[in-house]
Amino acid sequence: MANENYTVNNVDSFIITGFDHLQNKKLLGFLILITYMLILLGNSINLCIILTDRRLHKPMYILICNLAAIDIMYTSTCSTTMISVLLAEIKTVSYYSCISRMFIYHLGDFTVCMALTLMALDRLLAIRLPLRYHSIVTNSRTFLLIFLTWLITITIAGVLTSVADNLPYCQPVIRYVFCDQPSMIRAACVNPEPYFFLPVMLGLWPMCGQFPFIICSYAVLAYSVTKLSNNSSRKQMINTCLSHLIVLISFFVPKLVSILLTRIGVVLNLTERNGILIVSSLVPALINPTVYCTRTKAIRKRLADIFLHKKIVPNHLKSISIAISS
């Protein structure tokens, strides 16, 4: 039970202690820093390529842009805290900074899942309804769906943040590696168990709702691939779906591992919990731009043109140039 003499105003900052027991803090800090820099570089390249090339202003690439923006936001909020603790040895985070980072972290976590669901739906419509795809999936409808997913996830993250913000805190210690709701609940002077019900239920929504939908979508796509007689079309479909499957595996597998280990009674120590948390927060955002840069033909070609210094000339200028030379 909480002591009534304590209020949230008693704690104006938190101390991150999740790394205190580690021996090679600097090495881990440099690994996280390098990973974070690669995440920023890869996602920024994807954003720049798509935003600057009008030929890529299509629903699928808009969804890739959305995912890249989420990855940058999502990883920045946790990576900067870990880098600050490990490399700069600044373990103190102000209360309101911790609350805002928690909000952005959970916003990103839920929004990534929604973005992956939209991408699976987009591929399902593209392959199952190829003749009607462009009339059904337009840029305006894609933007509307993205807006709705952000609206839903902002509401969910806001509810989680409100719960944490209204708890009485009597110790300024967070035993985990950055500010998220479970770590803040454990830092409050309350029995944490009742407060875990809401985040657990909200966490099960992507795993029990969206994840099965995505898996079913790709099962339908796999069935569609087997029906194709044209080998080139089949290969193109497999490449497209494989890109999305790699992204899905990197995002959902760490979460599934954590849930399954908990359900079968495996008790994870603090280091193991923090390890899963770091992997699930950074690895998907590192894999996403790598997959889309290397496996999406239009982005790969555009990137090759840039690095090989190819001069990209609009079609009407090409015609003028040909006419003059002839």
Short mmCIF file of C-alpha atoms in Angstrom, two decimals:
data_model
loop_
_atom_site.label_atom_id
_atom_site.label_comp_id
_atom_site.label_asym_id
_atom_site.label_seq_id
_atom_site.Cartn_x
_atom_site.Cartn_y
_atom_site.Cartn_z
CA MET A 1 0.00 0.00 0.00
CA ALA A 2 1.18 3.53 -0.73
CA ASN A 3 2.08 5.84 2.11
CA GLU A 4 -0.29 8.80 2.04
CA ASN A 5 2.51 11.19 3.07
CA TYR A 6 4.17 10.69 -0.32
CA THR A 7 3.12 12.39 -3.54
CA VAL A 8 4.63 12.56 -6.98
CA ASN A 9 6.14 15.93 -6.06
CA ASN A 10 8.54 14.21 -3.64
CA VAL A 11 10.53 12.86 -6.59
CA ASP A 12 11.86 15.41 -9.09
CA SER A 13 14.33 13.06 -10.77
CA PHE A 14 15.16 9.37 -11.18
CA ILE A 15 18.48 7.51 -11.09
CA ILE A 16 18.91 4.80 -13.77
CA THR A 17 20.65 1.85 -12.08
CA GLY A 18 20.04 -0.94 -14.62
CA PHE A 19 23.69 -0.94 -15.76
CA ASP A 20 25.34 -0.65 -12.35
CA HIS A 21 26.24 -4.34 -12.08
CA LEU A 22 27.93 -4.55 -15.51
CA GLN A 23 31.69 -4.74 -15.94
CA ASN A 24 32.15 -3.45 -19.51
CA LYS A 25 29.82 -0.45 -19.47
CA LYS A 26 31.87 1.58 -21.97
CA LEU A 27 31.95 -1.27 -24.49
CA LEU A 28 28.17 -1.72 -24.28
CA GLY A 29 27.75 2.05 -24.53
CA PHE A 30 29.82 2.19 -27.73
CA LEU A 31 27.86 -0.73 -29.21
CA ILE A 32 24.57 1.02 -28.48
CA LEU A 33 25.96 4.31 -29.85
CA ILE A 34 27.13 2.66 -33.10
CA THR A 35 23.78 0.86 -33.44
CA TYR A 36 21.90 4.11 -32.85
CA MET A 37 24.02 5.97 -35.43
CA LEU A 38 23.37 3.21 -38.00
CA ILE A 39 19.63 3.38 -37.23
CA LEU A 40 19.62 7.16 -37.80
CA LEU A 41 21.69 6.80 -40.99
CA GLY A 42 19.66 3.97 -42.51
CA ASN A 43 16.24 5.42 -41.74
CA SER A 44 17.29 8.93 -42.81
CA ILE A 45 18.51 7.53 -46.16
CA ASN A 46 15.16 5.81 -46.70
CA LEU A 47 13.27 9.00 -45.82
CA CYS A 48 15.43 11.21 -48.07
CA ILE A 49 15.25 8.85 -51.05
CA ILE A 50 11.48 8.49 -50.89
CA LEU A 51 10.71 12.14 -50.11
CA THR A 52 12.94 13.51 -52.89
CA ASP A 53 11.82 11.13 -55.66
CA ARG A 54 8.29 11.82 -56.88
CA ARG A 55 8.18 8.40 -58.55
CA LEU A 56 8.22 6.86 -55.08
CA HIS A 57 5.29 8.88 -53.79
CA LYS A 58 3.10 5.79 -53.69
CA PRO A 59 1.25 4.02 -50.84
CA MET A 60 3.88 1.32 -50.21
CA TYR A 61 6.71 3.86 -49.98
CA ILE A 62 4.60 6.21 -47.85
CA LEU A 63 4.21 3.31 -45.41
CA ILE A 64 7.98 2.71 -45.46
CA CYS A 65 8.48 6.43 -44.70
CA ASN A 66 6.06 6.18 -41.80
CA LEU A 67 7.95 3.18 -40.38
CA ALA A 68 11.31 4.97 -40.76
CA ALA A 69 10.03 8.06 -38.91
CA ILE A 70 8.64 5.88 -36.10
CA ASP A 71 11.94 3.98 -35.80
CA ILE A 72 13.90 7.21 -35.41
CA MET A 73 11.50 8.51 -32.75
CA TYR A 74 11.19 5.15 -30.96
CA THR A 75 14.90 4.40 -30.67
CA SER A 76 15.97 7.97 -29.91
CA THR A 77 14.03 8.08 -26.66
CA CYS A 78 15.65 4.93 -25.20
CA SER A 79 19.08 5.05 -26.91
CA THR A 80 19.93 8.56 -25.74
CA THR A 81 19.18 7.58 -22.13
CA MET A 82 21.37 4.45 -22.32
CA ILE A 83 24.22 6.27 -24.08
CA SER A 84 24.08 9.05 -21.49
CA VAL A 85 24.25 6.55 -18.61
CA LEU A 86 26.95 4.32 -20.11
CA LEU A 87 29.28 6.79 -21.82
CA ALA A 88 28.66 10.17 -20.18
CA GLU A 89 27.95 8.53 -16.79
CA ILE A 90 24.93 10.77 -16.30
CA LYS A 91 22.49 8.49 -14.53
CA THR A 92 20.01 11.12 -13.37
CA VAL A 93 16.89 11.83 -15.43
CA SER A 94 14.41 14.50 -14.40
CA TYR A 95 10.91 13.33 -13.51
CA TYR A 96 9.20 15.08 -16.43
CA SER A 97 11.90 13.98 -18.86
CA CYS A 98 11.38 10.38 -17.72
CA ILE A 99 7.59 10.67 -18.08
CA SER A 100 7.86 12.20 -21.58
CA ARG A 101 10.42 9.57 -22.69
CA MET A 102 8.10 6.85 -21.41
CA PHE A 103 5.23 8.31 -23.43
CA ILE A 104 7.30 8.49 -26.64
CA TYR A 105 8.71 4.98 -26.11
CA HIS A 106 5.29 3.35 -25.74
CA LEU A 107 3.88 5.50 -28.53
CA GLY A 108 6.62 4.20 -30.83
CA ASP A 109 6.18 0.59 -29.69
CA PHE A 110 2.46 0.52 -30.47
CA THR A 111 2.80 2.60 -33.64
CA VAL A 112 5.43 0.25 -35.13
CA CYS A 113 3.00 -2.63 -34.69
CA MET A 114 0.21 -0.66 -36.37
CA ALA A 115 2.57 0.33 -39.21
CA LEU A 116 3.54 -3.30 -39.82
CA THR A 117 -0.16 -4.24 -39.90
CA LEU A 118 -0.86 -1.56 -42.53
CA MET A 119 2.07 -2.80 -44.61
CA ALA A 120 0.80 -6.38 -44.46
CA LEU A 121 -2.67 -5.20 -45.50
CA ASP A 122 -1.16 -3.19 -48.36
CA ARG A 123 0.73 -6.21 -49.69
CA LEU A 124 -2.35 -8.42 -49.30
CA LEU A 125 -4.49 -6.06 -51.40
CA ALA A 126 -1.71 -5.58 -53.98
CA ILE A 127 -1.36 -9.30 -54.59
CA ARG A 128 -4.94 -10.51 -54.14
CA LEU A 129 -6.61 -7.59 -55.97
CA PRO A 130 -3.97 -6.38 -58.45
CA LEU A 131 -6.46 -4.82 -60.90
CA ARG A 132 -8.34 -2.88 -58.23
CA TYR A 133 -5.35 -2.13 -55.96
CA HIS A 134 -4.62 1.37 -57.28
CA SER A 135 -8.26 2.43 -57.01
CA ILE A 136 -8.61 1.05 -53.47
CA VAL A 137 -5.23 2.01 -52.00
CA THR A 138 -4.65 5.68 -52.81
CA ASN A 139 -2.19 8.11 -51.26
CA SER A 140 -4.97 10.03 -49.50
CA ARG A 141 -6.42 6.86 -47.96
CA THR A 142 -2.95 5.75 -46.91
CA PHE A 143 -2.35 9.07 -45.14
CA LEU A 144 -5.77 8.79 -43.48
CA LEU A 145 -5.00 5.29 -42.17
CA ILE A 146 -1.60 6.44 -40.89
CA PHE A 147 -3.27 9.39 -39.13
CA LEU A 148 -5.84 7.08 -37.50
CA THR A 149 -3.15 4.67 -36.27
CA TRP A 150 -1.22 7.56 -34.71
CA LEU A 151 -4.40 8.85 -33.09
CA ILE A 152 -5.12 5.43 -31.56
CA THR A 153 -1.57 4.91 -30.32
CA ILE A 154 -1.30 8.44 -28.90
CA THR A 155 -4.45 7.69 -26.88
CA ILE A 156 -3.06 4.36 -25.62
CA ALA A 157 0.33 5.86 -24.72
CA GLY A 158 -1.45 8.78 -23.05
CA VAL A 159 -3.46 6.40 -20.84
CA LEU A 160 -0.30 4.51 -19.79
CA THR A 161 1.49 7.79 -19.08
CA SER A 162 -1.43 9.10 -17.04
CA VAL A 163 -1.37 5.98 -14.84
CA ALA A 164 2.36 6.36 -14.16
CA ASP A 165 2.09 10.11 -13.62
CA ASN A 166 -0.56 9.70 -10.91
CA LEU A 167 1.39 7.20 -8.83
CA PRO A 168 3.07 8.27 -5.58
CA TYR A 169 6.87 7.95 -5.83
CA CYS A 170 8.97 7.59 -2.72
CA GLN A 171 12.28 6.35 -4.18
CA PRO A 172 14.09 7.97 -7.12
CA VAL A 173 15.54 4.69 -8.45
CA ILE A 174 14.75 2.94 -11.73
CA ARG A 175 16.31 -0.52 -11.82
CA TYR A 176 15.97 -0.86 -15.59
CA VAL A 177 17.95 0.74 -18.44
CA PHE A 178 15.56 3.50 -19.47
CA CYS A 179 12.15 4.94 -18.60
CA ASP A 180 9.20 2.76 -19.53
CA GLN A 181 5.98 2.12 -17.65
CA PRO A 182 6.90 -1.17 -15.91
CA SER A 183 10.13 0.36 -14.56
CA MET A 184 8.28 3.43 -13.28
CA ILE A 185 5.56 1.32 -11.67
CA ARG A 186 8.24 -0.66 -9.82
CA ALA A 187 9.77 2.62 -8.63
CA ALA A 188 6.47 3.78 -7.11
CA CYS A 189 5.57 3.15 -3.46
CA VAL A 190 2.59 0.95 -4.35
CA ASN A 191 1.98 -2.75 -4.83
CA PRO A 192 2.92 -2.98 -8.54
CA GLU A 193 0.88 -6.06 -9.45
CA PRO A 194 -2.55 -4.36 -9.91
CA TYR A 195 -0.93 -1.69 -12.09
CA PHE A 196 0.56 -4.26 -14.46
CA PHE A 197 -2.88 -5.45 -15.60
CA LEU A 198 -3.50 -2.53 -18.00
CA PRO A 199 -0.08 -2.60 -19.78
CA VAL A 200 -0.26 -6.40 -20.02
CA MET A 201 -3.71 -6.24 -21.63
CA LEU A 202 -2.60 -3.50 -24.02
CA GLY A 203 0.55 -5.50 -24.78
CA LEU A 204 -1.50 -8.58 -25.62
CA TRP A 205 -3.55 -6.63 -28.16
CA PRO A 206 -0.74 -6.55 -30.78
CA MET A 207 0.37 -10.10 -29.97
CA CYS A 208 -3.11 -11.67 -29.96
CA GLY A 209 -4.81 -9.39 -32.48
CA GLN A 210 -2.49 -7.81 -35.01
CA PHE A 211 0.20 -10.50 -35.07
CA PRO A 212 -2.24 -13.33 -35.98
CA PHE A 213 -3.79 -11.06 -38.64
CA ILE A 214 -0.35 -10.40 -40.14
CA ILE A 215 0.54 -14.11 -40.07
CA CYS A 216 -2.76 -14.99 -41.78
CA SER A 217 -2.12 -12.28 -44.39
CA TYR A 218 1.23 -13.79 -45.30
CA ALA A 219 -0.23 -17.29 -45.31
CA VAL A 220 -2.73 -16.08 -47.94
CA LEU A 221 0.13 -14.44 -49.86
CA ALA A 222 2.17 -17.65 -49.74
CA TYR A 223 -0.80 -19.55 -51.13
CA SER A 224 -1.15 -16.95 -53.89
CA VAL A 225 2.52 -17.40 -54.83
CA THR A 226 2.03 -21.14 -55.35
CA LYS A 227 -0.75 -20.41 -57.86
CA LEU A 228 1.42 -18.25 -60.12
CA SER A 229 2.68 -19.80 -63.33
CA ASN A 230 5.01 -16.94 -64.25
CA ASN A 231 8.37 -17.51 -62.56
CA SER A 232 9.43 -13.84 -62.68
CA SER A 233 6.18 -12.70 -61.04
CA ARG A 234 6.52 -15.42 -58.42
CA LYS A 235 10.09 -14.36 -57.67
CA GLN A 236 9.05 -10.70 -57.36
CA MET A 237 6.23 -11.58 -54.94
CA ILE A 238 8.52 -13.76 -52.85
CA ASN A 239 11.12 -10.97 -52.60
CA THR A 240 8.49 -8.42 -51.59
CA CYS A 241 6.95 -10.66 -48.93
CA LEU A 242 10.33 -11.82 -47.64
CA SER A 243 11.32 -8.21 -46.90
CA HIS A 244 8.23 -7.74 -44.74
CA LEU A 245 8.67 -11.12 -43.03
CA ILE A 246 12.25 -10.27 -41.97
CA VAL A 247 10.99 -7.01 -40.44
CA LEU A 248 8.11 -8.82 -38.68
CA ILE A 249 10.38 -11.49 -37.21
CA SER A 250 12.84 -8.92 -35.84
CA PHE A 251 10.02 -7.00 -34.14
CA PHE A 252 7.82 -9.78 -32.76
CA VAL A 253 10.28 -12.58 -31.87
CA PRO A 254 11.90 -10.81 -28.85
CA LYS A 255 8.43 -10.00 -27.49
CA LEU A 256 7.20 -13.55 -28.04
CA VAL A 257 10.31 -14.98 -26.36
CA SER A 258 9.76 -12.78 -23.31
CA ILE A 259 6.06 -13.69 -23.06
CA LEU A 260 6.65 -17.44 -23.58
CA LEU A 261 9.46 -17.60 -21.03
CA THR A 262 7.25 -15.85 -18.50
CA ARG A 263 4.29 -18.14 -19.23
CA ILE A 264 6.27 -21.39 -18.82
CA GLY A 265 7.57 -20.22 -15.47
CA VAL A 266 11.12 -19.16 -16.38
CA VAL A 267 12.22 -16.42 -14.01
CA LEU A 268 14.45 -13.92 -15.80
CA ASN A 269 17.01 -12.00 -13.79
CA LEU A 270 17.50 -8.26 -14.21
CA THR A 271 20.34 -8.61 -16.73
CA GLU A 272 18.30 -10.97 -18.94
CA ARG A 273 15.23 -8.72 -18.81
CA ASN A 274 17.33 -5.68 -19.70
CA GLY A 275 19.01 -7.61 -22.52
CA ILE A 276 15.67 -8.55 -24.09
CA LEU A 277 14.49 -4.95 -23.66
CA ILE A 278 17.56 -3.53 -25.42
CA VAL A 279 17.38 -6.06 -28.28
CA SER A 280 13.65 -5.53 -28.86
CA SER A 281 14.13 -1.74 -28.84
CA LEU A 282 17.14 -1.45 -31.16
CA VAL A 283 17.44 -4.48 -33.45
CA PRO A 284 14.15 -4.04 -35.40
CA ALA A 285 14.92 -0.38 -36.11
CA LEU A 286 18.38 -1.41 -37.37
CA ILE A 287 17.03 -4.19 -39.60
CA ASN A 288 14.12 -2.22 -41.12
CA PRO A 289 16.11 0.28 -43.24
CA THR A 290 18.67 -2.38 -44.17
CA VAL A 291 15.93 -4.66 -45.49
CA TYR A 292 14.12 -1.94 -47.43
CA CYS A 293 17.32 -0.48 -48.89
CA THR A 294 18.61 -3.84 -50.10
CA ARG A 295 15.41 -5.67 -51.03
CA THR A 296 13.17 -2.93 -52.45
CA LYS A 297 14.19 -2.56 -56.10
CA ALA A 298 13.20 1.11 -56.54
CA ILE A 299 15.00 2.25 -53.39
CA ARG A 300 18.03 0.08 -54.19
CA LYS A 301 18.24 1.49 -57.72
CA ARG A 302 17.89 5.08 -56.51
CA LEU A 303 20.58 4.51 -53.89
CA ALA A 304 22.91 3.00 -56.49
CA ASP A 305 22.34 6.02 -58.76
CA ILE A 306 23.34 8.35 -55.94
CA PHE A 307 26.48 6.44 -54.92
CA LEU A 308 27.57 5.87 -58.52
CA HIS A 309 26.99 9.59 -59.23
CA LYS A 310 24.59 8.85 -62.05
CA LYS A 311 22.93 11.93 -63.40
CA ILE A 312 19.19 11.51 -63.16
CA VAL A 313 17.52 13.50 -65.92
CA PRO A 314 13.73 13.95 -66.21
CA ASN A 315 12.10 12.32 -69.25
CA HIS A 316 11.16 15.59 -70.99
CA LEU A 317 14.77 16.84 -70.75
CA LYS A 318 15.99 13.52 -72.16
CA SER A 319 13.75 14.03 -75.20
CA ILE A 320 15.11 17.55 -75.76
CA SER A 321 18.68 16.27 -75.42
CA ILE A 322 18.06 13.50 -77.97
CA ALA A 323 16.43 15.94 -80.40
CA ILE A 324 19.35 18.37 -80.16
CA SER A 325 21.97 15.65 -80.58
CA SER A 326 20.21 14.29 -83.67
#
